[in-house]
Short mmCIF file of C-alpha atoms in Angstrom, two decimals:
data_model
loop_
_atom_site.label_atom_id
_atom_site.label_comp_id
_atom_site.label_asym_id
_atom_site.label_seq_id
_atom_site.Cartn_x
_atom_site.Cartn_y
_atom_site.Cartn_z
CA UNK A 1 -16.75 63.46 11.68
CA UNK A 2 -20.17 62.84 11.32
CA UNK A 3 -20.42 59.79 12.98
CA UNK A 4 -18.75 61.33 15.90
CA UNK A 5 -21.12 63.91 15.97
CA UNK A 6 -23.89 61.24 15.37
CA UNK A 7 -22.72 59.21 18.99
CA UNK A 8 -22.93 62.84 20.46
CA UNK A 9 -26.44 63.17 19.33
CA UNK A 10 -27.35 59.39 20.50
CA UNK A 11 -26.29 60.79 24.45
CA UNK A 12 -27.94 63.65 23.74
CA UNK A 13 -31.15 62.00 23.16
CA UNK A 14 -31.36 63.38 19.45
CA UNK A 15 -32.18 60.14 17.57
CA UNK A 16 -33.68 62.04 14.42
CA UNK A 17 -30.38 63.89 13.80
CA UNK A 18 -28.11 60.97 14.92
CA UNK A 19 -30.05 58.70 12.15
CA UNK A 20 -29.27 61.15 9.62
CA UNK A 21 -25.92 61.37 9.94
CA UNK A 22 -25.71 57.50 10.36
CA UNK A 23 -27.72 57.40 7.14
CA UNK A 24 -25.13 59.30 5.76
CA UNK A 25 -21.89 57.35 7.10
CA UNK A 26 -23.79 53.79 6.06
CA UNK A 27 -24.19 55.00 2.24
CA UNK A 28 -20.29 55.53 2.06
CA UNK A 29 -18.99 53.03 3.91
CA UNK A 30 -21.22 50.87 6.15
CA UNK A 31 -19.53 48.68 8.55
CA UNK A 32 -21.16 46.50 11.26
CA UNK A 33 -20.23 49.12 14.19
CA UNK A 34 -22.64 51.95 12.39
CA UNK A 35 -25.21 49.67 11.55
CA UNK A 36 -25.47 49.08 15.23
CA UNK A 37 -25.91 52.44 16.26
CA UNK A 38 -28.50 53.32 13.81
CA UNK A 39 -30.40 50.24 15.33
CA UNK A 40 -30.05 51.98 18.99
CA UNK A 41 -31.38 55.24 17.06
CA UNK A 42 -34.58 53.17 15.74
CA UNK A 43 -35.20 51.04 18.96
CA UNK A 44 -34.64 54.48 20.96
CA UNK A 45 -37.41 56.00 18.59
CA UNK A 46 -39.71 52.95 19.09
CA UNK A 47 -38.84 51.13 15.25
CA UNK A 48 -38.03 47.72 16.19
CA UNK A 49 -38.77 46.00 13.24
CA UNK A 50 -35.57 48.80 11.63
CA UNK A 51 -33.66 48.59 14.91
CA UNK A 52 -33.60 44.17 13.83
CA UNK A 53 -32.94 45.29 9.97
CA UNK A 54 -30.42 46.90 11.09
CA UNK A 55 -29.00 44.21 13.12
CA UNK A 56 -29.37 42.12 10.39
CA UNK A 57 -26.82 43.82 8.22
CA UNK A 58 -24.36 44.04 10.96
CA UNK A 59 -24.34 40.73 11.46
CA UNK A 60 -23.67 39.69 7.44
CA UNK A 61 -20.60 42.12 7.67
CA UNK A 62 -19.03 40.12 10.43
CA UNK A 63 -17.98 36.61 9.90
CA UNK A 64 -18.78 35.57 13.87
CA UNK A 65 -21.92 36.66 14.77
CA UNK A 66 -21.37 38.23 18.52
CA UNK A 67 -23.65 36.34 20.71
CA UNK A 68 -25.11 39.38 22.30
CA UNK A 69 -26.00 41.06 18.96
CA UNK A 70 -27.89 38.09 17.91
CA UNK A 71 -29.87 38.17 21.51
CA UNK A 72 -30.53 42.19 21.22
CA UNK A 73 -31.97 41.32 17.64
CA UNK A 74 -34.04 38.87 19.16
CA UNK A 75 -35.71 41.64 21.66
CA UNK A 76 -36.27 43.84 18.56
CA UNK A 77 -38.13 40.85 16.78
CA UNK A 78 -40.06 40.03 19.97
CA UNK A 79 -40.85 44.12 20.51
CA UNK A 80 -41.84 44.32 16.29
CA UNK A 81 -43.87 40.70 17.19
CA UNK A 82 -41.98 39.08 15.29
CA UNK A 83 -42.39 36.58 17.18
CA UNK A 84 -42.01 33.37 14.95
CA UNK A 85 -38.16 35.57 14.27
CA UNK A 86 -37.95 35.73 17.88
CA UNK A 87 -38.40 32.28 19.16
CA UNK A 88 -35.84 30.46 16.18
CA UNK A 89 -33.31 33.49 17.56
CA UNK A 90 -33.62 32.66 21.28
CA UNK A 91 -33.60 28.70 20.29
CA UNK A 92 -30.22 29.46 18.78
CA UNK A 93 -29.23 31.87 21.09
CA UNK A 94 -30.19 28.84 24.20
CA UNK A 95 -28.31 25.73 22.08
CA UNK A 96 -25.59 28.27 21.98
CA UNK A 97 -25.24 28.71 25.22
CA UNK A 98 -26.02 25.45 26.29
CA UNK A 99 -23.17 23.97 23.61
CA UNK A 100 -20.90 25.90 25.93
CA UNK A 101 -21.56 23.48 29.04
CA UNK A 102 -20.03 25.69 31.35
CA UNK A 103 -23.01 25.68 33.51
CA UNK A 104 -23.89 29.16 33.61
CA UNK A 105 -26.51 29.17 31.36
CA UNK A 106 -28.34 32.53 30.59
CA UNK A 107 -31.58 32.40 32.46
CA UNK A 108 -32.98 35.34 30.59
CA UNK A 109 -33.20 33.63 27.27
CA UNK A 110 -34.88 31.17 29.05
CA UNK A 111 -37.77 33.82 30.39
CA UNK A 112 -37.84 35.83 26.99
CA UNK A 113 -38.72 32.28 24.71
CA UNK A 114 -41.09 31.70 27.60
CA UNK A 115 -42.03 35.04 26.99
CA UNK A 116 -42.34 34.20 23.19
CA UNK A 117 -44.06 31.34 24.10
CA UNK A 118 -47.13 32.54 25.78
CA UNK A 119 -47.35 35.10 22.99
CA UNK A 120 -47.76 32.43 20.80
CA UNK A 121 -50.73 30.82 23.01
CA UNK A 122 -48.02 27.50 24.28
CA UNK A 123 -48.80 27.68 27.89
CA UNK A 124 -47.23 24.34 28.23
CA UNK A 125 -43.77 24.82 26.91
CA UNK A 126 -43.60 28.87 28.28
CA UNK A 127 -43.68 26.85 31.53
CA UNK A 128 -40.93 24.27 30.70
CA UNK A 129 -38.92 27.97 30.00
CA UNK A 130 -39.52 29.78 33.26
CA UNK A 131 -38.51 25.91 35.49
CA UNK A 132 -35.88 26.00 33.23
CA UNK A 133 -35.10 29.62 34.00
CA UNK A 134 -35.39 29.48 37.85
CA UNK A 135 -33.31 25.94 37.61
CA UNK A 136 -30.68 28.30 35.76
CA UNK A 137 -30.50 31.22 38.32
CA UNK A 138 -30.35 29.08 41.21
CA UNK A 139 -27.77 27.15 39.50
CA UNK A 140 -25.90 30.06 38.90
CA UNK A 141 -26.18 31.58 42.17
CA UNK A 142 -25.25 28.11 44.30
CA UNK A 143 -22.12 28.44 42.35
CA UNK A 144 -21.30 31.75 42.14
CA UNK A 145 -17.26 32.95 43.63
CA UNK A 146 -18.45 35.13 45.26
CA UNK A 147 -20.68 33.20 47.57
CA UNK A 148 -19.91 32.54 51.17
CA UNK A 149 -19.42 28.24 51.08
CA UNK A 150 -18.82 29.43 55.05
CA UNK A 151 -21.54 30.66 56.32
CA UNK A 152 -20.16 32.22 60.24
CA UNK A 153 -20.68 35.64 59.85
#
């Protein structure tokens, strides 16, 4: 029940009461899925650095780290500026995806190391990123189903 009522008070906006509840539900029982929510609760309240903690714990309780978990943790380390956390997540998180050799490549992990990168004062290789990036979304885009190979309109 009360982590029912704690999703209710997540759309309602009512973080402070939602983490309660969650705080509540976490001390009995814990699983990844709560740990989760409390981490929208403390991102939604402006706690990054918690909101990644958070994260953190999901991820130990589940035995294949979900890809996009590991990518919202990285935002939370790069918004806490963590940002020495953030670039070794989004290095991961880009050999991932680029073990996959499917050729769709996520271009935004590409702009948020370069993001990391000129954070870090490395001009050079926050560059390499963005080409990378825009190499990525064209990619992406030129191959796209849903683009017209004829082009008689």
């Amino acid at each position: 029940a009360l982590r029912e009522r704690a999703s209710l008070y997540i759309v309602l906006k009512r973080y402070q009461e939602a983490l309660a509840d969650l705080n509540i539900v976490i001390e009995k029982q814990g699983s990844d899925g709560q740990y989760r929510m409390r981490a929208k609760c403390f991102a939604a309240l402006q706690k990054p650095d918690l909101a990644a903690q958070d994260l953190t714990a999901a991820l130990r309780r589940k035995p294949h780290p979900d890809s996009l978990v590991l990518e919202e943790r990285a935002s939370y380390y790069l918004a806490a500026n963590q940002l020495d956390k953030a670039l070794t997540e989004y290095t991961a998180l880009i050999k991932a995806d680029e073990a996959e050799g499917d050729g769709l490549a996520n271009d935004s992990l590409y702009k948020n190391r370069a993001r990391v990168y000129q954070l870090l004062g490395q001009t050079k290789l926050a560059n390499l990123d963005l080409k990378k990036a825009s190499e990525k979304q064209k990619s992406t885009f030129e191959n796209s189903p849903f683009r017209s190979k004829n082009r008689h309109y």
